[in-house]
Short mmCIF file of C-alpha atoms in Angstrom, two decimals:
data_model
loop_
_atom_site.label_atom_id
_atom_site.label_comp_id
_atom_site.label_asym_id
_atom_site.label_seq_id
_atom_site.Cartn_x
_atom_site.Cartn_y
_atom_site.Cartn_z
CA ALA A 141 80.07 -117.73 -67.16
CA GLY A 142 77.89 -116.96 -64.20
CA SER A 143 75.17 -116.98 -66.98
CA ARG A 144 71.64 -116.81 -64.56
CA PHE A 145 69.79 -118.49 -66.71
CA LEU A 146 69.34 -120.13 -70.33
CA PHE A 147 67.11 -118.12 -72.82
CA SER A 148 66.67 -119.13 -75.81
CA PRO A 149 64.30 -119.76 -79.03
CA SER A 150 63.85 -122.59 -79.01
CA PHE A 151 64.13 -126.48 -77.02
CA ASN A 152 67.16 -128.74 -77.00
CA GLY A 153 67.65 -131.11 -74.46
CA GLU A 154 71.36 -130.67 -74.74
CA VAL A 155 70.83 -127.68 -73.01
CA LEU A 156 68.17 -128.79 -70.70
CA ARG A 157 70.31 -131.89 -68.90
CA ILE A 158 73.04 -129.00 -69.03
CA ALA A 159 71.08 -126.53 -67.36
CA GLN A 160 69.45 -128.52 -64.67
CA ALA A 161 72.80 -130.41 -63.66
CA ARG A 162 73.81 -126.54 -62.65
CA ARG A 163 71.51 -125.75 -61.55
CA ILE A 164 70.11 -122.63 -63.92
CA PRO A 165 66.65 -121.92 -65.29
CA TYR A 166 66.24 -123.08 -68.60
CA ILE A 167 64.00 -120.94 -69.90
CA PRO A 168 62.85 -121.84 -74.16
CA ALA A 169 60.66 -120.85 -75.94
CA ALA A 170 57.39 -122.23 -77.68
CA LEU A 171 54.58 -120.61 -79.90
CA THR A 172 51.44 -123.28 -80.31
CA PRO A 173 50.28 -124.96 -77.24
CA THR A 174 51.48 -128.54 -78.39
CA GLU A 175 54.61 -126.49 -78.43
CA VAL A 176 54.10 -125.68 -75.24
CA LEU A 177 52.49 -128.94 -74.12
CA SER A 178 55.45 -130.47 -74.77
CA LEU A 179 57.89 -128.23 -72.66
CA PHE A 180 55.54 -129.63 -69.94
CA ARG A 181 56.75 -133.09 -69.87
CA HIS A 182 59.64 -131.51 -68.91
CA ASP A 183 58.19 -129.93 -65.98
CA LEU A 184 58.61 -126.36 -67.77
CA HIS A 185 56.03 -124.46 -67.04
CA LEU A 186 58.39 -120.61 -67.76
CA ILE A 187 58.00 -120.25 -71.21
CA LYS A 188 59.12 -118.20 -73.64
CA ILE A 189 55.88 -116.89 -76.03
CA PHE A 190 57.94 -116.36 -79.16
CA PRO A 191 57.32 -114.31 -81.74
CA ALA A 192 54.03 -112.83 -79.70
CA GLY A 193 54.12 -109.57 -80.41
CA PRO A 194 52.62 -109.97 -83.33
CA LEU A 195 49.64 -112.20 -82.26
CA GLY A 196 48.78 -110.30 -80.03
CA ALA A 197 48.56 -109.61 -75.76
CA GLY A 198 44.57 -111.72 -76.95
CA TYR A 199 46.42 -114.64 -78.20
CA LEU A 200 48.80 -115.09 -74.77
CA ARG A 201 45.08 -115.09 -72.62
CA ASP A 202 44.13 -117.50 -74.97
CA LEU A 203 46.76 -119.68 -75.02
CA LEU A 204 46.21 -119.51 -70.79
CA GLY A 205 43.30 -119.92 -70.83
CA PRO A 206 43.66 -123.62 -71.55
CA LEU A 207 46.46 -124.20 -70.00
CA PRO A 208 46.73 -121.45 -66.56
CA GLU A 209 49.76 -123.21 -65.43
CA LEU A 210 51.89 -121.51 -68.39
CA ARG A 211 54.16 -118.54 -66.99
CA ALA A 212 54.58 -116.69 -70.75
CA ILE A 213 57.22 -114.06 -70.80
CA PRO A 214 55.80 -112.85 -74.00
CA THR A 215 59.25 -111.79 -77.21
CA GLY A 216 59.84 -110.81 -80.05
CA GLY A 217 57.63 -107.32 -81.30
CA ILE A 218 56.73 -106.49 -78.12
CA THR A 219 56.87 -102.70 -77.21
CA ARG A 220 55.96 -99.57 -75.29
CA GLU A 221 52.52 -99.52 -76.91
CA ASN A 222 52.15 -103.33 -76.34
CA ALA A 223 54.21 -104.32 -73.28
CA ARG A 224 51.74 -103.36 -70.61
CA SER A 225 48.88 -105.48 -72.39
CA PHE A 226 50.52 -108.76 -72.52
CA LEU A 227 51.32 -108.10 -68.06
CA ASP A 228 47.79 -107.45 -68.44
CA ALA A 229 46.95 -110.77 -70.30
CA GLY A 230 49.24 -113.02 -67.74
CA ALA A 231 52.35 -112.65 -68.72
CA VAL A 232 54.65 -112.40 -65.87
CA ALA A 233 57.38 -110.53 -67.60
CA VAL A 234 58.06 -109.90 -71.07
CA GLY A 235 61.56 -109.27 -73.17
CA ILE A 236 62.15 -107.18 -74.71
CA GLY A 237 65.41 -106.87 -77.31
CA GLY A 238 64.32 -103.85 -81.05
CA ALA A 239 62.66 -102.08 -78.87
CA LEU A 240 65.45 -101.12 -76.75
CA THR A 241 67.85 -100.04 -79.37
CA ALA A 242 66.17 -99.29 -82.10
CA GLY A 243 67.74 -96.07 -83.62
CA VAL A 244 70.35 -95.80 -81.85
CA THR A 245 73.23 -95.35 -82.72
CA GLY A 246 77.19 -95.51 -81.37
CA SER A 247 77.46 -96.01 -77.85
CA ASP A 248 74.30 -94.64 -76.63
CA TYR A 249 74.52 -96.25 -73.91
CA GLN A 250 72.71 -93.63 -71.76
CA ALA A 251 68.95 -94.36 -74.51
CA VAL A 252 68.82 -97.65 -74.10
CA THR A 253 69.32 -97.17 -69.35
CA ARG A 254 66.81 -94.47 -70.96
CA ARG A 255 64.81 -97.10 -72.62
CA SER A 256 64.46 -99.92 -70.06
CA ALA A 257 63.71 -97.53 -67.12
CA GLU A 258 60.64 -96.97 -68.94
CA PHE A 259 60.01 -99.91 -69.46
CA ARG A 260 60.15 -101.20 -65.70
CA ALA A 261 58.30 -98.04 -64.94
CA LEU A 262 55.47 -99.95 -66.83
CA THR A 263 56.23 -102.91 -65.23
CA ALA A 264 55.77 -101.51 -61.51
CA GLU A 265 52.52 -99.76 -63.44
CA SER A 266 50.79 -102.95 -64.36
CA ARG A 267 51.51 -104.76 -61.11
#
């Protein structure tokens, strides 16, 4: 229904097949080097690294060392305090969720919009 990309918590061959047929980028998740290499075999290099927050930016830097072709998007536990460190470690983007909505009540869309702008500013500073 108009998706520009598919973001997934794991890899699913059927989802890949459908995404390719519709020419929609598919971004599955991996955590370990073995999982990343498995996705490379499907010619997938833009990969969600999940959960990245608890492991820290150092883990991403270590993962990129032997896998420089990885285009990593860390997600899971990304906050205003650690987002920049992931970008500086080599992430092409960060995925945020809970940090946008934590403590937001009801329909306080302005709070989510404000937090989104803060993350965008962090991204701009890092590039």
